[in-house]
PDB file of C-alpha atoms and ligand atoms in Angstrom:
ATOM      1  CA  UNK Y  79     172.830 137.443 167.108  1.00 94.00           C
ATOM      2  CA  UNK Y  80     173.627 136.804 163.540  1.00 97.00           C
ATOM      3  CA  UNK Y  81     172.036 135.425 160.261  1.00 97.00           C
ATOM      4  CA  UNK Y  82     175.378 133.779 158.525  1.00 98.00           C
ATOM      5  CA  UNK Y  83     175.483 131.740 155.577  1.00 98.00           C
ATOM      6  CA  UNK Y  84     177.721 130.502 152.792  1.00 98.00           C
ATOM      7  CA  UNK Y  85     176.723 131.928 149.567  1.00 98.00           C
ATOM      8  CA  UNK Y  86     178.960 129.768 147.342  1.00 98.00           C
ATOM      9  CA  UNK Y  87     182.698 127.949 148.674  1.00 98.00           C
ATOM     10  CA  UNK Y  88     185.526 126.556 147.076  1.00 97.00           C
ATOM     11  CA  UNK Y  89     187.633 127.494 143.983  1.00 94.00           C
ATOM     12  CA  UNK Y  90     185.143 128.239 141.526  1.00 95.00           C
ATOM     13  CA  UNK Y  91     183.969 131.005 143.805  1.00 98.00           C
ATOM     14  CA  UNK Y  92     183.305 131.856 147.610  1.00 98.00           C
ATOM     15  CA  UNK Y  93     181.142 134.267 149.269  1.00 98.00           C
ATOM     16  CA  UNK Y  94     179.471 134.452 152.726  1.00 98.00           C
ATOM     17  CA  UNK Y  95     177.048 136.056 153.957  1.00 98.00           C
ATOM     18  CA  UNK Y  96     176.740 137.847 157.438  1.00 98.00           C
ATOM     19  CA  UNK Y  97     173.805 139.840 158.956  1.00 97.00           C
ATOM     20  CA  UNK Y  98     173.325 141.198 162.657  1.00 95.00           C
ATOM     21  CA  UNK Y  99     169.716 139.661 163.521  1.00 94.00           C
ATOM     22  CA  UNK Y 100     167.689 142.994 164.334  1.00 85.00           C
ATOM     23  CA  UNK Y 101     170.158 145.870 163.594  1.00 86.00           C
ATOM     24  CA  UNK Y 102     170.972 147.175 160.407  1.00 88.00           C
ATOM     25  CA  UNK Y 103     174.481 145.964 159.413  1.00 96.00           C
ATOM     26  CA  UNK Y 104     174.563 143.187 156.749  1.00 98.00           C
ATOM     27  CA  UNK Y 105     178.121 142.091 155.016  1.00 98.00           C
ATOM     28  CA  UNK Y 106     179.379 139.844 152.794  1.00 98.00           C
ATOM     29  CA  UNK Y 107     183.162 138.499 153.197  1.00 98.00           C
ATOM     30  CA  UNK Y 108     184.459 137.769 149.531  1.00 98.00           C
ATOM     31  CA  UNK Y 109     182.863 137.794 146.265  1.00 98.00           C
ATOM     32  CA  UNK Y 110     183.971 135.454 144.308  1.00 98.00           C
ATOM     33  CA  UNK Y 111     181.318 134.941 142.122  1.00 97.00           C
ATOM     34  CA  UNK Y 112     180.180 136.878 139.234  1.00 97.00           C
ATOM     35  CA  UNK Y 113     177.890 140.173 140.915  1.00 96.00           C
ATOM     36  CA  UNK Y 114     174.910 138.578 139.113  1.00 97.00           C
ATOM     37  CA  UNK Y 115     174.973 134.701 140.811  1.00 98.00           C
ATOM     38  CA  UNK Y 116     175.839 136.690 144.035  1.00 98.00           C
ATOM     39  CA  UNK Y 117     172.264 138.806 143.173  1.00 97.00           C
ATOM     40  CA  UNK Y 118     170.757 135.259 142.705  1.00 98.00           C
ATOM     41  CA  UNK Y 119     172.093 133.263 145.607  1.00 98.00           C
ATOM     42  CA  UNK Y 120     171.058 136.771 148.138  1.00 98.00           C
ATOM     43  CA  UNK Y 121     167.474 136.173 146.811  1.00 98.00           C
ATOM     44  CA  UNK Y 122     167.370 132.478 147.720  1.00 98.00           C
ATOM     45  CA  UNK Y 123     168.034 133.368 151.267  1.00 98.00           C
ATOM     46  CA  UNK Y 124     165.527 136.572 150.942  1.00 97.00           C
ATOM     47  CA  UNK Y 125     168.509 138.691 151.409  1.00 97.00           C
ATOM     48  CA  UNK Y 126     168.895 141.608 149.119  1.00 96.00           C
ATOM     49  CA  UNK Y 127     172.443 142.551 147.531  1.00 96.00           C
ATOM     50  CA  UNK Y 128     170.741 146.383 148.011  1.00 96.00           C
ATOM     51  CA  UNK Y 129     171.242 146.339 151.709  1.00 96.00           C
ATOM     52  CA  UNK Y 130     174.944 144.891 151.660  1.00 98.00           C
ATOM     53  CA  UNK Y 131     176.807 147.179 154.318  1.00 98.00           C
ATOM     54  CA  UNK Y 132     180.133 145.829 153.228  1.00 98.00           C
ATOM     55  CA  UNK Y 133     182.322 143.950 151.406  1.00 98.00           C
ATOM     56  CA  UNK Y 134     185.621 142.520 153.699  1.00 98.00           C
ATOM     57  CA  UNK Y 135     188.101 141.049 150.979  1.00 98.00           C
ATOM     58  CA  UNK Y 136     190.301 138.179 152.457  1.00 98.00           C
ATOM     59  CA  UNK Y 137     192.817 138.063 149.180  1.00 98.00           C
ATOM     60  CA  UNK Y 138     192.722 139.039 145.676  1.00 98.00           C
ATOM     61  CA  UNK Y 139     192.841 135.797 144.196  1.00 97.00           C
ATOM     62  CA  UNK Y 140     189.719 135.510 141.161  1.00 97.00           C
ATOM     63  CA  UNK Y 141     187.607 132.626 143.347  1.00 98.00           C
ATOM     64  CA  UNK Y 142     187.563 135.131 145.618  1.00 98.00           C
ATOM     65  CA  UNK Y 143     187.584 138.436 144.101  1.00 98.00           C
ATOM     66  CA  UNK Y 144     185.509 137.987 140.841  1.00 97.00           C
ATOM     67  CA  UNK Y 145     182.198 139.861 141.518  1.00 97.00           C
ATOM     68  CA  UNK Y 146     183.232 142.412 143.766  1.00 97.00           C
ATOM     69  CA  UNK Y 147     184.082 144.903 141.005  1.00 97.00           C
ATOM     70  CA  UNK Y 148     180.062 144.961 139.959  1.00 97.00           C
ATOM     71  CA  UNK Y 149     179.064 144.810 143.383  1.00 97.00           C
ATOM     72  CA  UNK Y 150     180.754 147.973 144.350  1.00 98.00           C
ATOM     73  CA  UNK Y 151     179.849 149.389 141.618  1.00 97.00           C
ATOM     74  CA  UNK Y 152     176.349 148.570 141.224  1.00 97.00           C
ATOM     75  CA  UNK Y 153     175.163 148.806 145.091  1.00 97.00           C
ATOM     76  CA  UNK Y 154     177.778 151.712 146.134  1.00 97.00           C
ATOM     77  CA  UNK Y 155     178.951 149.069 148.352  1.00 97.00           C
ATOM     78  CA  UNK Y 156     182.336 150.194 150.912  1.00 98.00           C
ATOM     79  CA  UNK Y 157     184.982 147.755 150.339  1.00 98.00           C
ATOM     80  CA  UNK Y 158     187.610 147.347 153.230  1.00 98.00           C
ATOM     81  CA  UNK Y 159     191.092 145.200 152.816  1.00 98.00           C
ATOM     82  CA  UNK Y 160     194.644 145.144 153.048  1.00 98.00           C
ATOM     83  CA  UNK Y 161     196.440 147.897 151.745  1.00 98.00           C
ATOM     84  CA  UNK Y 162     198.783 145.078 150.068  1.00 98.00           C
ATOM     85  CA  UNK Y 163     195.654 143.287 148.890  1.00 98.00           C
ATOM     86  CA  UNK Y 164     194.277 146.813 147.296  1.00 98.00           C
ATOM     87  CA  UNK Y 165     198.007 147.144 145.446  1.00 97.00           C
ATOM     88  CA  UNK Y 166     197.356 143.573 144.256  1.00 98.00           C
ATOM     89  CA  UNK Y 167     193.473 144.011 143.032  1.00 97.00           C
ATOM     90  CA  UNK Y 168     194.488 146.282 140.914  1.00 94.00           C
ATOM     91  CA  UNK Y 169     196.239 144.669 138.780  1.00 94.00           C
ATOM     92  CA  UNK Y 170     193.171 141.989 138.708  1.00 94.00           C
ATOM     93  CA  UNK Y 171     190.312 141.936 136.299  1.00 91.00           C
ATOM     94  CA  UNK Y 172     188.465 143.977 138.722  1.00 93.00           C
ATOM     95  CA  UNK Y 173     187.219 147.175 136.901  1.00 94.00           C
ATOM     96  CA  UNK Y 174     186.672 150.599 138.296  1.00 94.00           C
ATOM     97  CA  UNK Y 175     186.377 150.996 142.077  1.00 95.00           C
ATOM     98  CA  UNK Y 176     185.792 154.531 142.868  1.00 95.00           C
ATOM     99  CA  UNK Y 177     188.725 155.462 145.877  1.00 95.00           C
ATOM    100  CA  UNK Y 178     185.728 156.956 148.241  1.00 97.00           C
ATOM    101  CA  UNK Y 179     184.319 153.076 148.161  1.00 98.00           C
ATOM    102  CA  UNK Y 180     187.995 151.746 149.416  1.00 98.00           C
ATOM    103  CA  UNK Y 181     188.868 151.164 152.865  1.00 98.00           C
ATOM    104  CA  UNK Y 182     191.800 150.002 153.342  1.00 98.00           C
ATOM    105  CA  UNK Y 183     193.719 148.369 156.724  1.00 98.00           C
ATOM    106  CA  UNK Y 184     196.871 146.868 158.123  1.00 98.00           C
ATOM    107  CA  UNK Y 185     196.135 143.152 159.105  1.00 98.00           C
ATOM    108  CA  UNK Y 186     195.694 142.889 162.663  1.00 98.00           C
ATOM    109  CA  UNK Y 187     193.461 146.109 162.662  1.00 98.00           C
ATOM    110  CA  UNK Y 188     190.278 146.355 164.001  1.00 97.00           C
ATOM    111  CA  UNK Y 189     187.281 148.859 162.522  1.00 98.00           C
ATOM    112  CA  UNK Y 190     183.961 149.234 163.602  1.00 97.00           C
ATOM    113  CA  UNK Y 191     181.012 148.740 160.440  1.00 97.00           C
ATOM    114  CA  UNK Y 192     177.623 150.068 162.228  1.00 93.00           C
ATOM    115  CA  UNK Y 193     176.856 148.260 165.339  1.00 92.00           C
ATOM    116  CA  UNK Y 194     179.683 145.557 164.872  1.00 96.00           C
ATOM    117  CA  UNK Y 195     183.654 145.423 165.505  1.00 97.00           C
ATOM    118  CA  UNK Y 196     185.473 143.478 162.676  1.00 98.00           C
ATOM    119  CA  UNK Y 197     189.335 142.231 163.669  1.00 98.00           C
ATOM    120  CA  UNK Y 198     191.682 141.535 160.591  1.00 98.00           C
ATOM    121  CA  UNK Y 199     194.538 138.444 161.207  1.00 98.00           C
ATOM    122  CA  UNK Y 200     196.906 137.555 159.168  1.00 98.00           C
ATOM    123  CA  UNK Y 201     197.099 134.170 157.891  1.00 98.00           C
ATOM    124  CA  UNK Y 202     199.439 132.441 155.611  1.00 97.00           C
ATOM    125  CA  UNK Y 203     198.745 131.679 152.108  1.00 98.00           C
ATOM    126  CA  UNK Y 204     200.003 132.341 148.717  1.00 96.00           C
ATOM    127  CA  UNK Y 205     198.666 135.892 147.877  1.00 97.00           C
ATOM    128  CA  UNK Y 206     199.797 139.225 148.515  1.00 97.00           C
ATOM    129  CA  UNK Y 207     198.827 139.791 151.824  1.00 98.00           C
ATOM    130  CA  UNK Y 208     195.589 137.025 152.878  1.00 98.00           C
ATOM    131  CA  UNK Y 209     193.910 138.084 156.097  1.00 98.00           C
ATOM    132  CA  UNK Y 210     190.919 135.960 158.216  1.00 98.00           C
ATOM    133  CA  UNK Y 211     188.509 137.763 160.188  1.00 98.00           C
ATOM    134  CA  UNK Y 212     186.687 138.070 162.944  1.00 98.00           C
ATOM    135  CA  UNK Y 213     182.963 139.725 163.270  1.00 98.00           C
ATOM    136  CA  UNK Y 214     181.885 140.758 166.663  1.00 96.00           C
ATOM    137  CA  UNK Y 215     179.063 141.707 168.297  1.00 94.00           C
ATOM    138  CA  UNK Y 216     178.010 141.987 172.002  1.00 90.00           C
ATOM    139  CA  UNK Y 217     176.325 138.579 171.535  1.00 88.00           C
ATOM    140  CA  UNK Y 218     179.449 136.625 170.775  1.00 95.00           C
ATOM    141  CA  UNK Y 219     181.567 136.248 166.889  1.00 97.00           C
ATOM    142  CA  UNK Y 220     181.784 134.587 163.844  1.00 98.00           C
ATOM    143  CA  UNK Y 221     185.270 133.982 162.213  1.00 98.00           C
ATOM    144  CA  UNK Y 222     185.972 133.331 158.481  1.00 98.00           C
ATOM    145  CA  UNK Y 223     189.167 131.223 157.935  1.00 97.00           C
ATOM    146  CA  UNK Y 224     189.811 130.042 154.385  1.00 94.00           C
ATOM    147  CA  UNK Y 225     192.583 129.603 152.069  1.00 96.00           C
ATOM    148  CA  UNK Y 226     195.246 129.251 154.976  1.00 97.00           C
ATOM    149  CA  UNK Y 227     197.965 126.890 154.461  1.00 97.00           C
ATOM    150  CA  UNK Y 228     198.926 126.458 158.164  1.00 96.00           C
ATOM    151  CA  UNK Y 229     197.209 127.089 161.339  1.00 96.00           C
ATOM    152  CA  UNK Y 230     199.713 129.345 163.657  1.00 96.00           C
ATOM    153  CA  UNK Y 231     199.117 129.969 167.638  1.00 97.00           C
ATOM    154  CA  UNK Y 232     198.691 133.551 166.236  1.00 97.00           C
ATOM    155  CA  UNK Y 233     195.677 132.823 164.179  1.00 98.00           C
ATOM    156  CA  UNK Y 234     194.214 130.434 166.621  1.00 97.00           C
ATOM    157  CA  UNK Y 235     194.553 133.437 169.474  1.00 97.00           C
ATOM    158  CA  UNK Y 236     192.351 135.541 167.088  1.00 97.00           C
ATOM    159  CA  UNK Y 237     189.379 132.685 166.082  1.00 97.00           C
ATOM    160  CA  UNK Y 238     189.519 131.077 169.472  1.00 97.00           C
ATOM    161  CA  UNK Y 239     185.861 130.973 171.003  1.00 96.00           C
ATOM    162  CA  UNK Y 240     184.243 132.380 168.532  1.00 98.00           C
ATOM    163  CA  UNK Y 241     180.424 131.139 168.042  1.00 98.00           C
ATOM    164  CA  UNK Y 242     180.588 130.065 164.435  1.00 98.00           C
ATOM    165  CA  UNK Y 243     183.440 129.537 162.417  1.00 98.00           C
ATOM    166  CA  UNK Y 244     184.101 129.155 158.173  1.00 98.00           C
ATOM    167  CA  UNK Y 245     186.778 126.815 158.471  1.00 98.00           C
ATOM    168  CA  UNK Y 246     188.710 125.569 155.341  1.00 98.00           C
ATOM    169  CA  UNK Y 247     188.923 121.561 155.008  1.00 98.00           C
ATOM    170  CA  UNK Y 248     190.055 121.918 151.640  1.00 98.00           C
ATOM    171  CA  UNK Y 249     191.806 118.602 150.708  1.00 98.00           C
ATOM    172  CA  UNK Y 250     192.016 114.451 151.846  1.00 98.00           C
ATOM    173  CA  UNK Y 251     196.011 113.874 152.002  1.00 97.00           C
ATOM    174  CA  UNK Y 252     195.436 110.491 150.344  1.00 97.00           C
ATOM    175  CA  UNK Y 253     193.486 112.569 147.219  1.00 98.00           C
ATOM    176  CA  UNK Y 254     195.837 114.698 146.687  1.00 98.00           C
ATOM    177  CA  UNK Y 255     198.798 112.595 146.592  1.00 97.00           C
ATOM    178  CA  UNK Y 256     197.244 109.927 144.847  1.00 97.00           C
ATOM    179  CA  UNK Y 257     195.610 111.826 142.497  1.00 96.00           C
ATOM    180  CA  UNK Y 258     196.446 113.308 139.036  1.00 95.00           C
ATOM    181  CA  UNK Y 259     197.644 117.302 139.898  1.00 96.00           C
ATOM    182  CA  UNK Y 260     201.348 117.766 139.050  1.00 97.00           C
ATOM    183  CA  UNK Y 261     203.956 117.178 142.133  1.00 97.00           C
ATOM    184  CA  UNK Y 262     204.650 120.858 142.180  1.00 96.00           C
ATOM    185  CA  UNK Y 263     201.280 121.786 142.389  1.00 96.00           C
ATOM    186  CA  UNK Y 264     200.453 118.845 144.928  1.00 97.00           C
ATOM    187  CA  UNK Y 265     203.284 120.335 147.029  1.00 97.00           C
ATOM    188  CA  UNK Y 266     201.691 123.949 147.093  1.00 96.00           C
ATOM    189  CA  UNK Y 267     198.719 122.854 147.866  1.00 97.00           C
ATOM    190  CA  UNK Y 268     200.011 120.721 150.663  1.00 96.00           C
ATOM    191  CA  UNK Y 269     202.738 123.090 151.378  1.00 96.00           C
ATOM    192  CA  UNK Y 270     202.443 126.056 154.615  1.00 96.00           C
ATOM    193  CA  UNK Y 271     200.840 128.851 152.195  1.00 97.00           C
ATOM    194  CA  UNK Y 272     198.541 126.695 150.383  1.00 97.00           C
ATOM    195  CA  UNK Y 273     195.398 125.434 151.847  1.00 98.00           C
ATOM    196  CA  UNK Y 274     194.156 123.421 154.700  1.00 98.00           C
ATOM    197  CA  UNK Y 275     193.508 119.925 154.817  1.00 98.00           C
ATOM    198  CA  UNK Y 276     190.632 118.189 156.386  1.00 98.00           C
ATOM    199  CA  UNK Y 277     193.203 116.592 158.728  1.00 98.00           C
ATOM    200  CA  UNK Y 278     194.161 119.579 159.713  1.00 97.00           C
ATOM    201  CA  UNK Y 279     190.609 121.128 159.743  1.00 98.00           C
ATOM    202  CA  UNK Y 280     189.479 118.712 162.513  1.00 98.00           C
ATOM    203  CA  UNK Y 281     192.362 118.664 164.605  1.00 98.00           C
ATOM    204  CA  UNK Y 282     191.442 122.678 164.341  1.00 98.00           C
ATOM    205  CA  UNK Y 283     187.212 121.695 165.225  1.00 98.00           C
ATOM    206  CA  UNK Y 284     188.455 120.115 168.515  1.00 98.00           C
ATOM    207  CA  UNK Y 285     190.508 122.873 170.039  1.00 97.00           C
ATOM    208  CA  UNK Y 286     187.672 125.185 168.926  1.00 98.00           C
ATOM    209  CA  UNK Y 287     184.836 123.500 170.782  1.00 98.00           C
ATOM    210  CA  UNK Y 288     187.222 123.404 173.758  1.00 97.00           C
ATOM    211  CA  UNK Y 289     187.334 127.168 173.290  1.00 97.00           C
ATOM    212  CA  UNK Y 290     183.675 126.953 173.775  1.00 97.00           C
ATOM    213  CA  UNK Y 291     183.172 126.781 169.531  1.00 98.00           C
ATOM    214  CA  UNK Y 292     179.835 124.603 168.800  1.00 98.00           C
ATOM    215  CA  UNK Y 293     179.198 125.597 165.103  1.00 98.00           C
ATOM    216  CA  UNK Y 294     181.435 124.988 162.409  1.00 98.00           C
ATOM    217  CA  UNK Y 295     180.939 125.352 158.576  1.00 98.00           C
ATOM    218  CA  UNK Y 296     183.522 123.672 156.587  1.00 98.00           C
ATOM    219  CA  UNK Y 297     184.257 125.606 153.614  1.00 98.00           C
ATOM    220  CA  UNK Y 298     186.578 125.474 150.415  1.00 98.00           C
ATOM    221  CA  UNK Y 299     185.992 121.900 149.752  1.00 98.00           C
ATOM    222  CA  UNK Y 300     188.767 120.915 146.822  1.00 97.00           C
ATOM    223  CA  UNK Y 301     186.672 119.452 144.111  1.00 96.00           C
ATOM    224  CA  UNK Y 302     189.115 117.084 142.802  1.00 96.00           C
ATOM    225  CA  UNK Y 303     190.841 116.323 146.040  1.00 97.00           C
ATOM    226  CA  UNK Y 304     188.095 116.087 148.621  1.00 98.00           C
ATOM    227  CA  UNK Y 305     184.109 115.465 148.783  1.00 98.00           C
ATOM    228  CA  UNK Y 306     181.518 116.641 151.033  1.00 98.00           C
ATOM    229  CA  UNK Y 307     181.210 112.803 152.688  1.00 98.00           C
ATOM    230  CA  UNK Y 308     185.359 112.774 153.174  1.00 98.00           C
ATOM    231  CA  UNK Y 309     185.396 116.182 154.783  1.00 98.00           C
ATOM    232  CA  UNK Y 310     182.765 115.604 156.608  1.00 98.00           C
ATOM    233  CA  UNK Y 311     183.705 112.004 158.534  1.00 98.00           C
ATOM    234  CA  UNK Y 312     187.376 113.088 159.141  1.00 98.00           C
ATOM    235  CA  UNK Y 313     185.607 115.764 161.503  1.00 98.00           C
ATOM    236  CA  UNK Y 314     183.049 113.323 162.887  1.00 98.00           C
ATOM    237  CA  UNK Y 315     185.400 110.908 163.509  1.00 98.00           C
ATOM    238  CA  UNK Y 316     188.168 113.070 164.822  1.00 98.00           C
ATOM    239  CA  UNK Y 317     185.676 114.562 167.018  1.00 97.00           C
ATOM    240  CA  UNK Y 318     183.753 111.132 168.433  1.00 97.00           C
ATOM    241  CA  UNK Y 319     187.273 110.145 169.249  1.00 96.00           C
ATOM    242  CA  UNK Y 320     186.949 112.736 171.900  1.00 93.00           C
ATOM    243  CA  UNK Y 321     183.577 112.492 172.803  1.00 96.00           C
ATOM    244  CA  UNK Y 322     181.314 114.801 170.900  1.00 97.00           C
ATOM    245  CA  UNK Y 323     178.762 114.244 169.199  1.00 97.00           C
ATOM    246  CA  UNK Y 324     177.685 115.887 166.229  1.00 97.00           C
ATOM    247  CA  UNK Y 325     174.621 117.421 166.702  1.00 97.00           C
ATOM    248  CA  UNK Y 326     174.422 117.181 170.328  1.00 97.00           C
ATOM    249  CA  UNK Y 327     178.001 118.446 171.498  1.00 98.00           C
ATOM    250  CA  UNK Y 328     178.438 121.098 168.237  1.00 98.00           C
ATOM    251  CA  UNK Y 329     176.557 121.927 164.764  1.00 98.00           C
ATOM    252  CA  UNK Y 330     178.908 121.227 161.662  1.00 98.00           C
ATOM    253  CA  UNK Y 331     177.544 122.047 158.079  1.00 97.00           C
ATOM    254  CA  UNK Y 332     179.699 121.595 154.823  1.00 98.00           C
ATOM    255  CA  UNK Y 333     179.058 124.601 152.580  1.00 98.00           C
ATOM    256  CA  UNK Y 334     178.273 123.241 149.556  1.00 98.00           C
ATOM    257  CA  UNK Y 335     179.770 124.515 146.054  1.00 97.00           C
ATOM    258  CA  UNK Y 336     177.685 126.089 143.995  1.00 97.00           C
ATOM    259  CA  UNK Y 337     174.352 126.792 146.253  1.00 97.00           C
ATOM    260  CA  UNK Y 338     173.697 128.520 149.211  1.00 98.00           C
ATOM    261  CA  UNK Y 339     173.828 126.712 152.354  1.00 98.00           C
ATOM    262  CA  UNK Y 340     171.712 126.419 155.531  1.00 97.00           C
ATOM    263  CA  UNK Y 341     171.456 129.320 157.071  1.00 98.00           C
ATOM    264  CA  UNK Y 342     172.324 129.721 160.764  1.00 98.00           C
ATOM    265  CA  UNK Y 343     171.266 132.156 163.288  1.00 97.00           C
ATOM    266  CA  UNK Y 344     173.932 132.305 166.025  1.00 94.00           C
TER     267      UNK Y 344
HETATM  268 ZN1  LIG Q  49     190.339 130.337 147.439  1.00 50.07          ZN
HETATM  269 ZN1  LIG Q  50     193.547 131.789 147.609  1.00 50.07          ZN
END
């Protein structure tokens, strides 16, 4: 089993946190906050930043990458991503990361962190080289999926009955095309390496929990072109159209900003 929760999401800063329930392997995916709010939000949950395992780097952008040079630095913490995405920190406000701290992988590969098997996927988005993953354990997996601009057969193969998934329902169509961000950037955003919207995102919930998926974070909630409440019904709704009920039929948590969220054990 796992302890998983969402540390802080969307793009002032995402982290999550992961823990195998009774075996020592702990990991956070991102760290995109600075290392000391990161410190802060691990102590809300009674987690300490001292026993971090890991730190799995989707893609170098700063909401993302912000507080992982201090981490690694401060805790002696192994980082593993893409080789692409190590090319690309580098040239990020990132500090010194000392080489025997860096592990890096080919998406698609899989590598084993203590008693757990972690599988790398490609997804598209506008970065170097942005991976999801997948955390597995002999009690089932959790799969982290944000900042993807399109969801592919490939990437649903990979996330596909997983027990919990971070799922990105960044953005309400009507928002962001309505609202005040330039048409270029509108058209990123919207476009197959930006992000995903919450259209999207529940379309995505109800093949999962057909997959046998019953818990579902949503995570990198747009702040200007989305709320909680939005994100949230389009889900619902999407879902009751089918027949499940929230809370009954699957677990669905938005993981909110700036604050840790509820943690989960799975
Ligand atoms: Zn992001
Ligand atoms: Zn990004």
């Amino acid at each position: 089993m796992f302890r998983i929760c969402s540390l802080f999401s969307g793009s002032s800063g995402n982290s999550t946190f992961i823990r195998m329930v009774n075996k020592p392997v702990s990991l956070l995916i991102d760290a995109g906050m600075s290392g000391k709010r990161i410190q802060a939000a691990m102590s809300l949950i009674g987690e300490d930043c001292a026993s971090i395992d890991a730190i799995l780097l989707t893609h170098e952008h700063i909401d993302h990458m912000a507080g992982i040079g201090v981490l690694v630095r401060r805790y002696k913490v192994p980082l593993y991503l893409s080789r692409i995405t190590w090319d690309a920190l580098q040239r990020m406000p990132v500090g010194v990361v000392p080489d025997e701290l860096v592990n890096v992988f080919e998406p698609g590969d899989d590598f084993c962190i203590g008693d757990v098997s972690v599988k790398s996927f490609s997804v598209s988005h506008d970065s170097a080289d942005c991976v999801g993953y997948s955390i597995r354990s002999e009690s089932g997996s959790v799969s982290f999926l944000t900042d993807i601009g399109e969801m592919t057969p490939d990437v649903m193969a990979e996330i596909s009955g997983s027990s919990a998934i971070f799922l990105e329902s960044n953005y309400d169509r009507n928002m962001l095309f309505e609202g005040p961000y330039p048409w270029p950037l509108k058209r990123r955003i919207d476009g197959s390496r930006g992000h995903l919207s919450n259209e999207d995102c529940a379309q995505t919930v109800g093949l999962l929990l057909e997959s046998g998926t019953e818990n579902f974070i949503l995570s990198h909630l747009s702040a200007e072109n989305n709320t909680p409440d939005i994100a949230y019904s389009t889900t619902v709704s999407h879902m009751s159209a089918n027949g499940a009920r929230p809370g009954k039929d699957y677990k669905l948590q938005i993981a909110p900003r700036h604050i840790p969220g509820d943690p989960w054990v799975i």
